[in-house]
Amino acid sequence: MLSYVLPAPWEHSSKFKKVLPRRFNPIKSNRSLKLNSKSGLTQENSLYHVVLTKSHINPADDPNGQVQTLRICGTYTSSKGAQDAAHRTIFEAGFERDWFVEYDTKEEEFDQSHLRHREGLAVFAKAKDGTELRVHVSVSKDTAGLRSIAGDDGKIHAQLYYVVVTSVLYSEDDTGVERENSVEAAFPSYAKAREFAGKVLLEGKAEDVLMPSKSDFAEYEEAEEDERDCGYGENVVVHAVGESGENFLVSVVQGQELESVRLAEAAMRIG
């Protein structure tokens, strides 16, 4: 029997509180908002980010109402480099294989588990208490020219700040558990990431609205310039309500390299 309570190495991760469902059709179109930040991606201008999320199946059991925690563990210049890192991430985070009743890494296993939102999914693990871990590889355009400072291993070793857009899919699940996370950009400074975060939803595209304004959303809330959240969770600087009940959360998240990886890489550099 699996009775071990999973540890939670998430002290510096982005934490989203539960957002109440709000069902509007704000975009003047019958299509969902599509972000432009990923348009024109090529192998030569892309970055690949390893994203580790921890989710609670029943948020009512969590006294803080926390649904999901997210941590970005590294950025690479190639898909292969990121995929290799993604398959090591859960173990490098301190978890062990026998803590999970389910551990999937292949498409056919994802099919058998009836997993949704599998774009970029590398690992799915589930503990007996219902806690789920997912490791995704999220692709973004190299907006800040970070590929030029990559190490010989194809990894960006600098401290980075990420703009993450989370779609809360209330049309699929009223609890807010169903979420999609997408890294839209990475920057070497918080200020640059914060600037990008404030406009990422306003550069989307919806059939007859090429450049939406804040008024095209039923609700649009943004943190003040001197604030780092707008009341919808740690690091969430923008909250907007979109078509079909989707709630968009835009976060600026500081990358948090896993300690075991950091120490190993430091030892290699010293050697």
PDB file of C-alpha atoms in Angstrom:
ATOM      1  CA  MET A   1       0.000   0.000   0.000  1.00  0.00           C
ATOM      2  CA  LEU A   2       1.111   3.499  -0.734  1.00  0.00           C
ATOM      3  CA  SER A   3       0.722   5.431   2.479  1.00  0.00           C
ATOM      4  CA  TYR A   4       3.578   7.902   2.068  1.00  0.00           C
ATOM      5  CA  VAL A   5       2.475  11.506   1.964  1.00  0.00           C
ATOM      6  CA  LEU A   6       4.243  13.130  -0.968  1.00  0.00           C
ATOM      7  CA  PRO A   7       6.761  15.816  -0.042  1.00  0.00           C
ATOM      8  CA  ALA A   8       6.221  19.223  -1.597  1.00  0.00           C
ATOM      9  CA  PRO A   9       9.371  20.972  -2.867  1.00  0.00           C
ATOM     10  CA  TRP A  10       7.372  23.989  -4.013  1.00  0.00           C
ATOM     11  CA  GLU A  11       8.319  26.823  -1.682  1.00  0.00           C
ATOM     12  CA  HIS A  12       9.183  29.177  -4.525  1.00  0.00           C
ATOM     13  CA  SER A  13       6.703  27.931  -7.090  1.00  0.00           C
ATOM     14  CA  SER A  14       3.753  29.777  -8.547  1.00  0.00           C
ATOM     15  CA  LYS A  15       0.614  29.000  -6.548  1.00  0.00           C
ATOM     16  CA  PHE A  16      -2.825  29.576  -8.008  1.00  0.00           C
ATOM     17  CA  LYS A  17      -5.860  29.950  -5.813  1.00  0.00           C
ATOM     18  CA  LYS A  18      -9.221  28.694  -6.980  1.00  0.00           C
ATOM     19  CA  VAL A  19     -10.939  31.113  -9.347  1.00  0.00           C
ATOM     20  CA  LEU A  20     -14.714  31.063  -9.279  1.00  0.00           C
ATOM     21  CA  PRO A  21     -16.381  30.168 -12.615  1.00  0.00           C
ATOM     22  CA  ARG A  22     -17.448  33.139 -14.686  1.00  0.00           C
ATOM     23  CA  ARG A  23     -19.276  32.370 -17.891  1.00  0.00           C
ATOM     24  CA  PHE A  24     -19.247  35.116 -20.495  1.00  0.00           C
ATOM     25  CA  ASN A  25     -18.680  35.494 -24.210  1.00  0.00           C
ATOM     26  CA  PRO A  26     -16.517  38.607 -24.220  1.00  0.00           C
ATOM     27  CA  ILE A  27     -14.562  38.222 -27.449  1.00  0.00           C
ATOM     28  CA  LYS A  28     -16.535  39.452 -30.445  1.00  0.00           C
ATOM     29  CA  SER A  29     -16.139  36.166 -32.251  1.00  0.00           C
ATOM     30  CA  ASN A  30     -17.240  32.558 -32.089  1.00  0.00           C
ATOM     31  CA  ARG A  31     -13.625  31.438 -31.608  1.00  0.00           C
ATOM     32  CA  SER A  32     -11.501  31.321 -28.507  1.00  0.00           C
ATOM     33  CA  LEU A  33      -8.686  33.796 -28.060  1.00  0.00           C
ATOM     34  CA  LYS A  34      -5.467  32.651 -29.734  1.00  0.00           C
ATOM     35  CA  LEU A  35      -2.182  34.117 -28.561  1.00  0.00           C
ATOM     36  CA  ASN A  36       0.265  35.413 -31.148  1.00  0.00           C
ATOM     37  CA  SER A  37       3.388  34.961 -29.042  1.00  0.00           C
ATOM     38  CA  LYS A  38       3.953  31.452 -30.441  1.00  0.00           C
ATOM     39  CA  SER A  39       3.374  32.295 -34.096  1.00  0.00           C
ATOM     40  CA  GLY A  40       6.293  31.745 -36.456  1.00  0.00           C
ATOM     41  CA  LEU A  41       8.138  29.273 -34.243  1.00  0.00           C
ATOM     42  CA  THR A  42      11.086  27.497 -35.854  1.00  0.00           C
ATOM     43  CA  GLN A  43      13.789  25.251 -34.462  1.00  0.00           C
ATOM     44  CA  GLU A  44      16.241  28.147 -34.746  1.00  0.00           C
ATOM     45  CA  ASN A  45      14.187  30.669 -32.731  1.00  0.00           C
ATOM     46  CA  SER A  46      12.578  28.431 -30.105  1.00  0.00           C
ATOM     47  CA  LEU A  47      13.203  27.713 -26.448  1.00  0.00           C
ATOM     48  CA  TYR A  48      12.016  24.562 -24.680  1.00  0.00           C
ATOM     49  CA  HIS A  49      10.994  24.846 -21.040  1.00  0.00           C
ATOM     50  CA  VAL A  50      10.595  21.979 -18.546  1.00  0.00           C
ATOM     51  CA  VAL A  51       7.461  22.627 -16.476  1.00  0.00           C
ATOM     52  CA  LEU A  52       6.610  20.581 -13.373  1.00  0.00           C
ATOM     53  CA  THR A  53       3.078  20.895 -11.973  1.00  0.00           C
ATOM     54  CA  LYS A  54       1.453  19.373  -8.923  1.00  0.00           C
ATOM     55  CA  SER A  55      -2.346  19.186  -8.834  1.00  0.00           C
ATOM     56  CA  HIS A  56      -4.967  18.247  -6.283  1.00  0.00           C
ATOM     57  CA  ILE A  57      -7.885  16.218  -7.657  1.00  0.00           C
ATOM     58  CA  ASN A  58     -10.306  17.525  -5.027  1.00  0.00           C
ATOM     59  CA  PRO A  59      -9.524  21.143  -4.182  1.00  0.00           C
ATOM     60  CA  ALA A  60     -12.239  21.090  -1.493  1.00  0.00           C
ATOM     61  CA  ASP A  61      -9.858  18.977   0.591  1.00  0.00           C
ATOM     62  CA  ASP A  62      -7.294  21.772   0.549  1.00  0.00           C
ATOM     63  CA  PRO A  63      -8.050  24.355   3.238  1.00  0.00           C
ATOM     64  CA  ASN A  64      -6.203  27.003   1.241  1.00  0.00           C
ATOM     65  CA  GLY A  65      -8.254  26.335  -1.877  1.00  0.00           C
ATOM     66  CA  GLN A  66      -5.038  25.698  -3.792  1.00  0.00           C
ATOM     67  CA  VAL A  67      -5.573  23.806  -7.018  1.00  0.00           C
ATOM     68  CA  GLN A  68      -2.181  23.693  -8.648  1.00  0.00           C
ATOM     69  CA  THR A  69       1.466  24.562  -8.066  1.00  0.00           C
ATOM     70  CA  LEU A  70       3.859  25.115 -10.930  1.00  0.00           C
ATOM     71  CA  ARG A  71       7.629  25.159 -11.177  1.00  0.00           C
ATOM     72  CA  ILE A  72       9.842  25.770 -14.216  1.00  0.00           C
ATOM     73  CA  CYS A  73      12.952  23.649 -13.841  1.00  0.00           C
ATOM     74  CA  GLY A  74      15.047  24.589 -16.847  1.00  0.00           C
ATOM     75  CA  THR A  75      15.204  25.977 -20.375  1.00  0.00           C
ATOM     76  CA  TYR A  76      16.909  24.373 -23.377  1.00  0.00           C
ATOM     77  CA  THR A  77      17.639  25.199 -26.998  1.00  0.00           C
ATOM     78  CA  SER A  78      16.536  21.808 -28.322  1.00  0.00           C
ATOM     79  CA  SER A  79      13.482  19.638 -27.903  1.00  0.00           C
ATOM     80  CA  LYS A  80      15.633  16.578 -27.220  1.00  0.00           C
ATOM     81  CA  GLY A  81      17.543  18.298 -24.436  1.00  0.00           C
ATOM     82  CA  ALA A  82      14.317  19.380 -22.775  1.00  0.00           C
ATOM     83  CA  GLN A  83      12.686  15.962 -23.198  1.00  0.00           C
ATOM     84  CA  ASP A  84      15.676  14.207 -21.646  1.00  0.00           C
ATOM     85  CA  ALA A  85      15.568  16.606 -18.698  1.00  0.00           C
ATOM     86  CA  ALA A  86      11.799  16.221 -18.361  1.00  0.00           C
ATOM     87  CA  HIS A  87      12.093  12.468 -17.859  1.00  0.00           C
ATOM     88  CA  ARG A  88      14.583  13.032 -15.020  1.00  0.00           C
ATOM     89  CA  THR A  89      12.721  15.844 -13.320  1.00  0.00           C
ATOM     90  CA  ILE A  90      10.456  13.985 -10.889  1.00  0.00           C
ATOM     91  CA  PHE A  91      13.341  11.956  -9.493  1.00  0.00           C
ATOM     92  CA  GLU A  92      15.647  14.972  -9.346  1.00  0.00           C
ATOM     93  CA  ALA A  93      12.906  16.713  -7.337  1.00  0.00           C
ATOM     94  CA  GLY A  94      13.308  14.054  -4.656  1.00  0.00           C
ATOM     95  CA  PHE A  95      10.381  11.779  -5.460  1.00  0.00           C
ATOM     96  CA  GLU A  96      10.729   8.013  -5.791  1.00  0.00           C
ATOM     97  CA  ARG A  97       9.037   5.677  -8.233  1.00  0.00           C
ATOM     98  CA  ASP A  98       7.334   3.521  -5.591  1.00  0.00           C
ATOM     99  CA  TRP A  99       5.475   6.533  -4.179  1.00  0.00           C
ATOM    100  CA  PHE A 100       3.214   6.455  -7.249  1.00  0.00           C
ATOM    101  CA  VAL A 101       0.418   4.071  -8.173  1.00  0.00           C
ATOM    102  CA  GLU A 102       0.653   5.281 -11.762  1.00  0.00           C
ATOM    103  CA  TYR A 103       3.674   6.490 -13.697  1.00  0.00           C
ATOM    104  CA  ASP A 104       3.216   7.108 -17.433  1.00  0.00           C
ATOM    105  CA  THR A 105       5.770   8.282 -19.980  1.00  0.00           C
ATOM    106  CA  LYS A 106       4.410   7.013 -23.309  1.00  0.00           C
ATOM    107  CA  GLU A 107       1.559   8.066 -25.579  1.00  0.00           C
ATOM    108  CA  GLU A 108      -0.181   4.710 -25.287  1.00  0.00           C
ATOM    109  CA  GLU A 109      -0.046   4.998 -21.486  1.00  0.00           C
ATOM    110  CA  PHE A 110      -1.524   8.493 -21.675  1.00  0.00           C
ATOM    111  CA  ASP A 111      -4.309   7.019 -23.837  1.00  0.00           C
ATOM    112  CA  GLN A 112      -5.042   4.307 -21.290  1.00  0.00           C
ATOM    113  CA  SER A 113      -5.195   6.897 -18.506  1.00  0.00           C
ATOM    114  CA  HIS A 114      -7.594   9.046 -20.589  1.00  0.00           C
ATOM    115  CA  LEU A 115      -5.446  12.116 -20.045  1.00  0.00           C
ATOM    116  CA  ARG A 116      -6.536  15.376 -21.614  1.00  0.00           C
ATOM    117  CA  HIS A 117      -4.390  18.376 -22.553  1.00  0.00           C
ATOM    118  CA  ARG A 118      -1.363  16.295 -23.481  1.00  0.00           C
ATOM    119  CA  GLU A 119       0.519  18.749 -25.666  1.00  0.00           C
ATOM    120  CA  GLY A 120       4.151  18.555 -24.606  1.00  0.00           C
ATOM    121  CA  LEU A 121       3.397  16.049 -21.839  1.00  0.00           C
ATOM    122  CA  ALA A 122       6.435  13.918 -20.977  1.00  0.00           C
ATOM    123  CA  VAL A 123       5.528  12.367 -17.603  1.00  0.00           C
ATOM    124  CA  PHE A 124       2.311  11.804 -15.659  1.00  0.00           C
ATOM    125  CA  ALA A 125       2.493  10.397 -12.126  1.00  0.00           C
ATOM    126  CA  LYS A 126      -0.320   9.810  -9.640  1.00  0.00           C
ATOM    127  CA  ALA A 127      -0.086   9.045  -5.920  1.00  0.00           C
ATOM    128  CA  LYS A 128      -2.603   7.079  -3.899  1.00  0.00           C
ATOM    129  CA  ASP A 129      -3.901  10.242  -2.203  1.00  0.00           C
ATOM    130  CA  GLY A 130      -4.892  11.615  -5.625  1.00  0.00           C
ATOM    131  CA  THR A 131      -1.996  14.026  -5.990  1.00  0.00           C
ATOM    132  CA  GLU A 132      -0.903  14.265  -9.615  1.00  0.00           C
ATOM    133  CA  LEU A 133       2.442  15.355 -11.012  1.00  0.00           C
ATOM    134  CA  ARG A 134       2.918  16.296 -14.634  1.00  0.00           C
ATOM    135  CA  VAL A 135       6.068  17.254 -16.490  1.00  0.00           C
ATOM    136  CA  HIS A 136       5.533  19.143 -19.731  1.00  0.00           C
ATOM    137  CA  VAL A 137       7.849  20.653 -22.281  1.00  0.00           C
ATOM    138  CA  SER A 138       6.455  24.051 -23.262  1.00  0.00           C
ATOM    139  CA  VAL A 139       7.805  25.825 -26.338  1.00  0.00           C
ATOM    140  CA  SER A 140       8.154  29.585 -26.717  1.00  0.00           C
ATOM    141  CA  LYS A 141       9.830  32.012 -29.065  1.00  0.00           C
ATOM    142  CA  ASP A 142      13.267  33.243 -27.977  1.00  0.00           C
ATOM    143  CA  THR A 143      12.030  36.792 -27.477  1.00  0.00           C
ATOM    144  CA  ALA A 144      15.045  37.915 -25.431  1.00  0.00           C
ATOM    145  CA  GLY A 145      17.832  36.271 -27.478  1.00  0.00           C
ATOM    146  CA  LEU A 146      18.677  33.717 -24.807  1.00  0.00           C
ATOM    147  CA  ARG A 147      19.875  31.042 -27.228  1.00  0.00           C
ATOM    148  CA  SER A 148      23.095  33.014 -27.639  1.00  0.00           C
ATOM    149  CA  ILE A 149      24.064  32.423 -23.991  1.00  0.00           C
ATOM    150  CA  ALA A 150      23.281  28.697 -23.866  1.00  0.00           C
ATOM    151  CA  GLY A 151      25.926  26.370 -22.495  1.00  0.00           C
ATOM    152  CA  ASP A 152      27.563  23.582 -24.455  1.00  0.00           C
ATOM    153  CA  ASP A 153      24.825  21.293 -23.132  1.00  0.00           C
ATOM    154  CA  GLY A 154      22.144  23.447 -24.758  1.00  0.00           C
ATOM    155  CA  LYS A 155      20.799  24.653 -21.418  1.00  0.00           C
ATOM    156  CA  ILE A 156      20.308  28.289 -20.427  1.00  0.00           C
ATOM    157  CA  HIS A 157      22.104  28.527 -17.080  1.00  0.00           C
ATOM    158  CA  ALA A 158      21.163  32.145 -16.311  1.00  0.00           C
ATOM    159  CA  GLN A 159      18.451  33.154 -13.837  1.00  0.00           C
ATOM    160  CA  LEU A 160      15.249  33.569 -15.848  1.00  0.00           C
ATOM    161  CA  TYR A 161      11.758  34.969 -15.356  1.00  0.00           C
ATOM    162  CA  TYR A 162       8.936  33.335 -17.275  1.00  0.00           C
ATOM    163  CA  VAL A 163       5.594  34.600 -18.514  1.00  0.00           C
ATOM    164  CA  VAL A 164       3.086  31.782 -18.054  1.00  0.00           C
ATOM    165  CA  VAL A 165      -0.506  31.858 -19.311  1.00  0.00           C
ATOM    166  CA  THR A 166      -2.835  29.470 -17.503  1.00  0.00           C
ATOM    167  CA  SER A 167      -6.277  28.756 -18.957  1.00  0.00           C
ATOM    168  CA  VAL A 168      -8.777  27.558 -16.345  1.00  0.00           C
ATOM    169  CA  LEU A 169     -11.221  25.432 -18.334  1.00  0.00           C
ATOM    170  CA  TYR A 170     -14.512  25.695 -16.474  1.00  0.00           C
ATOM    171  CA  SER A 171     -16.296  24.491 -19.598  1.00  0.00           C
ATOM    172  CA  GLU A 172     -14.754  21.072 -18.853  1.00  0.00           C
ATOM    173  CA  ASP A 173     -14.787  21.037 -15.045  1.00  0.00           C
ATOM    174  CA  ASP A 174     -16.502  23.425 -12.625  1.00  0.00           C
ATOM    175  CA  THR A 175     -13.884  22.821  -9.922  1.00  0.00           C
ATOM    176  CA  GLY A 176     -11.116  24.631 -11.789  1.00  0.00           C
ATOM    177  CA  VAL A 177      -8.889  21.549 -11.825  1.00  0.00           C
ATOM    178  CA  GLU A 178      -8.747  21.424 -15.626  1.00  0.00           C
ATOM    179  CA  ARG A 179      -6.006  23.849 -16.565  1.00  0.00           C
ATOM    180  CA  GLU A 180      -3.574  24.400 -19.391  1.00  0.00           C
ATOM    181  CA  ASN A 181      -0.238  26.076 -18.715  1.00  0.00           C
ATOM    182  CA  SER A 182       1.824  27.608 -21.475  1.00  0.00           C
ATOM    183  CA  VAL A 183       5.165  29.386 -21.195  1.00  0.00           C
ATOM    184  CA  GLU A 184       4.893  32.350 -23.554  1.00  0.00           C
ATOM    185  CA  ALA A 185       8.329  33.918 -23.066  1.00  0.00           C
ATOM    186  CA  ALA A 186      11.445  33.989 -20.878  1.00  0.00           C
ATOM    187  CA  PHE A 187      13.546  36.996 -19.875  1.00  0.00           C
ATOM    188  CA  PRO A 188      16.683  37.652 -17.804  1.00  0.00           C
ATOM    189  CA  SER A 189      14.900  40.306 -15.704  1.00  0.00           C
ATOM    190  CA  TYR A 190      11.595  40.547 -13.864  1.00  0.00           C
ATOM    191  CA  ALA A 191      10.901  43.992 -15.339  1.00  0.00           C
ATOM    192  CA  LYS A 192      11.062  42.735 -18.940  1.00  0.00           C
ATOM    193  CA  ALA A 193       8.900  39.715 -18.114  1.00  0.00           C
ATOM    194  CA  ARG A 194       6.362  41.905 -16.310  1.00  0.00           C
ATOM    195  CA  GLU A 195       6.137  44.242 -19.302  1.00  0.00           C
ATOM    196  CA  PHE A 196       5.502  41.312 -21.651  1.00  0.00           C
ATOM    197  CA  ALA A 197       2.932  39.793 -19.269  1.00  0.00           C
ATOM    198  CA  GLY A 198       0.876  42.972 -19.333  1.00  0.00           C
ATOM    199  CA  LYS A 199       0.314  42.750 -23.077  1.00  0.00           C
ATOM    200  CA  VAL A 200       0.378  39.032 -23.915  1.00  0.00           C
ATOM    201  CA  LEU A 201      -3.436  38.622 -23.857  1.00  0.00           C
ATOM    202  CA  LEU A 202      -3.880  41.848 -25.797  1.00  0.00           C
ATOM    203  CA  GLU A 203      -1.872  40.538 -28.725  1.00  0.00           C
ATOM    204  CA  GLY A 204      -4.112  37.557 -29.279  1.00  0.00           C
ATOM    205  CA  LYS A 205      -6.322  36.923 -32.235  1.00  0.00           C
ATOM    206  CA  ALA A 206     -10.023  36.083 -32.418  1.00  0.00           C
ATOM    207  CA  GLU A 207     -11.625  35.904 -35.847  1.00  0.00           C
ATOM    208  CA  ASP A 208     -12.698  39.558 -36.213  1.00  0.00           C
ATOM    209  CA  VAL A 209     -10.611  41.024 -33.368  1.00  0.00           C
ATOM    210  CA  LEU A 210      -6.977  41.112 -34.464  1.00  0.00           C
ATOM    211  CA  MET A 211      -5.664  43.084 -31.494  1.00  0.00           C
ATOM    212  CA  PRO A 212      -8.125  42.765 -28.580  1.00  0.00           C
ATOM    213  CA  SER A 213      -8.343  45.527 -26.018  1.00  0.00           C
ATOM    214  CA  LYS A 214      -9.144  45.149 -22.342  1.00  0.00           C
ATOM    215  CA  SER A 215     -12.746  46.117 -23.091  1.00  0.00           C
ATOM    216  CA  ASP A 216     -13.126  43.034 -25.296  1.00  0.00           C
ATOM    217  CA  PHE A 217     -13.015  40.880 -22.159  1.00  0.00           C
ATOM    218  CA  ALA A 218     -15.908  40.554 -19.764  1.00  0.00           C
ATOM    219  CA  GLU A 219     -13.406  41.166 -16.975  1.00  0.00           C
ATOM    220  CA  TYR A 220      -9.772  42.218 -17.077  1.00  0.00           C
ATOM    221  CA  GLU A 221      -7.758  42.850 -13.919  1.00  0.00           C
ATOM    222  CA  GLU A 222      -4.074  43.729 -13.774  1.00  0.00           C
ATOM    223  CA  ALA A 223      -1.717  44.281 -10.862  1.00  0.00           C
ATOM    224  CA  GLU A 224      -0.409  47.793 -10.299  1.00  0.00           C
ATOM    225  CA  GLU A 225       3.148  48.499 -11.417  1.00  0.00           C
ATOM    226  CA  ASP A 226       4.466  48.190  -7.869  1.00  0.00           C
ATOM    227  CA  GLU A 227       2.535  44.972  -7.156  1.00  0.00           C
ATOM    228  CA  ARG A 228       3.388  41.378  -8.046  1.00  0.00           C
ATOM    229  CA  ASP A 229      -0.101  39.884  -7.951  1.00  0.00           C
ATOM    230  CA  CYS A 230      -3.634  41.029  -8.701  1.00  0.00           C
ATOM    231  CA  GLY A 231      -5.434  38.967  -6.062  1.00  0.00           C
ATOM    232  CA  TYR A 232      -5.732  35.664  -7.937  1.00  0.00           C
ATOM    233  CA  GLY A 233      -2.716  33.856  -6.583  1.00  0.00           C
ATOM    234  CA  GLU A 234       0.988  34.271  -6.025  1.00  0.00           C
ATOM    235  CA  ASN A 235       2.750  35.781  -9.073  1.00  0.00           C
ATOM    236  CA  VAL A 236      -0.520  36.216 -11.045  1.00  0.00           C
ATOM    237  CA  VAL A 237      -0.343  39.735 -12.511  1.00  0.00           C
ATOM    238  CA  VAL A 238      -3.301  39.560 -14.929  1.00  0.00           C
ATOM    239  CA  HIS A 239      -6.682  37.840 -14.670  1.00  0.00           C
ATOM    240  CA  ALA A 240      -9.139  37.964 -17.567  1.00  0.00           C
ATOM    241  CA  VAL A 241     -12.406  36.216 -18.350  1.00  0.00           C
ATOM    242  CA  GLY A 242     -12.637  34.778 -21.837  1.00  0.00           C
ATOM    243  CA  GLU A 243     -15.085  32.949 -24.051  1.00  0.00           C
ATOM    244  CA  SER A 244     -16.943  29.815 -22.837  1.00  0.00           C
ATOM    245  CA  GLY A 245     -16.065  30.433 -19.207  1.00  0.00           C
ATOM    246  CA  GLU A 246     -12.294  30.322 -19.657  1.00  0.00           C
ATOM    247  CA  ASN A 247     -10.382  32.290 -17.053  1.00  0.00           C
ATOM    248  CA  PHE A 248      -6.912  33.405 -18.100  1.00  0.00           C
ATOM    249  CA  LEU A 249      -4.220  33.850 -15.452  1.00  0.00           C
ATOM    250  CA  VAL A 250      -0.973  35.494 -16.535  1.00  0.00           C
ATOM    251  CA  SER A 251       1.927  34.938 -14.150  1.00  0.00           C
ATOM    252  CA  VAL A 252       5.542  36.023 -13.940  1.00  0.00           C
ATOM    253  CA  VAL A 253       7.405  33.075 -12.449  1.00  0.00           C
ATOM    254  CA  GLN A 254      11.037  32.969 -11.419  1.00  0.00           C
ATOM    255  CA  GLY A 255      12.790  29.833 -12.622  1.00  0.00           C
ATOM    256  CA  GLN A 256      13.679  27.450  -9.801  1.00  0.00           C
ATOM    257  CA  GLU A 257      16.328  24.932 -10.738  1.00  0.00           C
ATOM    258  CA  LEU A 258      16.136  21.728  -8.729  1.00  0.00           C
ATOM    259  CA  GLU A 259      18.770  21.738  -5.988  1.00  0.00           C
ATOM    260  CA  SER A 260      20.192  18.338  -6.892  1.00  0.00           C
ATOM    261  CA  VAL A 261      20.714  19.470 -10.483  1.00  0.00           C
ATOM    262  CA  ARG A 262      22.274  22.762  -9.432  1.00  0.00           C
ATOM    263  CA  LEU A 263      24.788  21.037  -7.161  1.00  0.00           C
ATOM    264  CA  ALA A 264      25.698  18.433  -9.781  1.00  0.00           C
ATOM    265  CA  GLU A 265      26.261  21.058 -12.469  1.00  0.00           C
ATOM    266  CA  ALA A 266      28.313  23.189 -10.080  1.00  0.00           C
ATOM    267  CA  ALA A 267      30.522  20.177  -9.313  1.00  0.00           C
ATOM    268  CA  MET A 268      31.041  19.552 -13.030  1.00  0.00           C
ATOM    269  CA  ARG A 269      32.081  23.167 -13.591  1.00  0.00           C
ATOM    270  CA  ILE A 270      34.539  23.020 -10.682  1.00  0.00           C
ATOM    271  CA  GLY A 271      35.972  19.761 -11.990  1.00  0.00           C
TER     272      GLY A 271
END
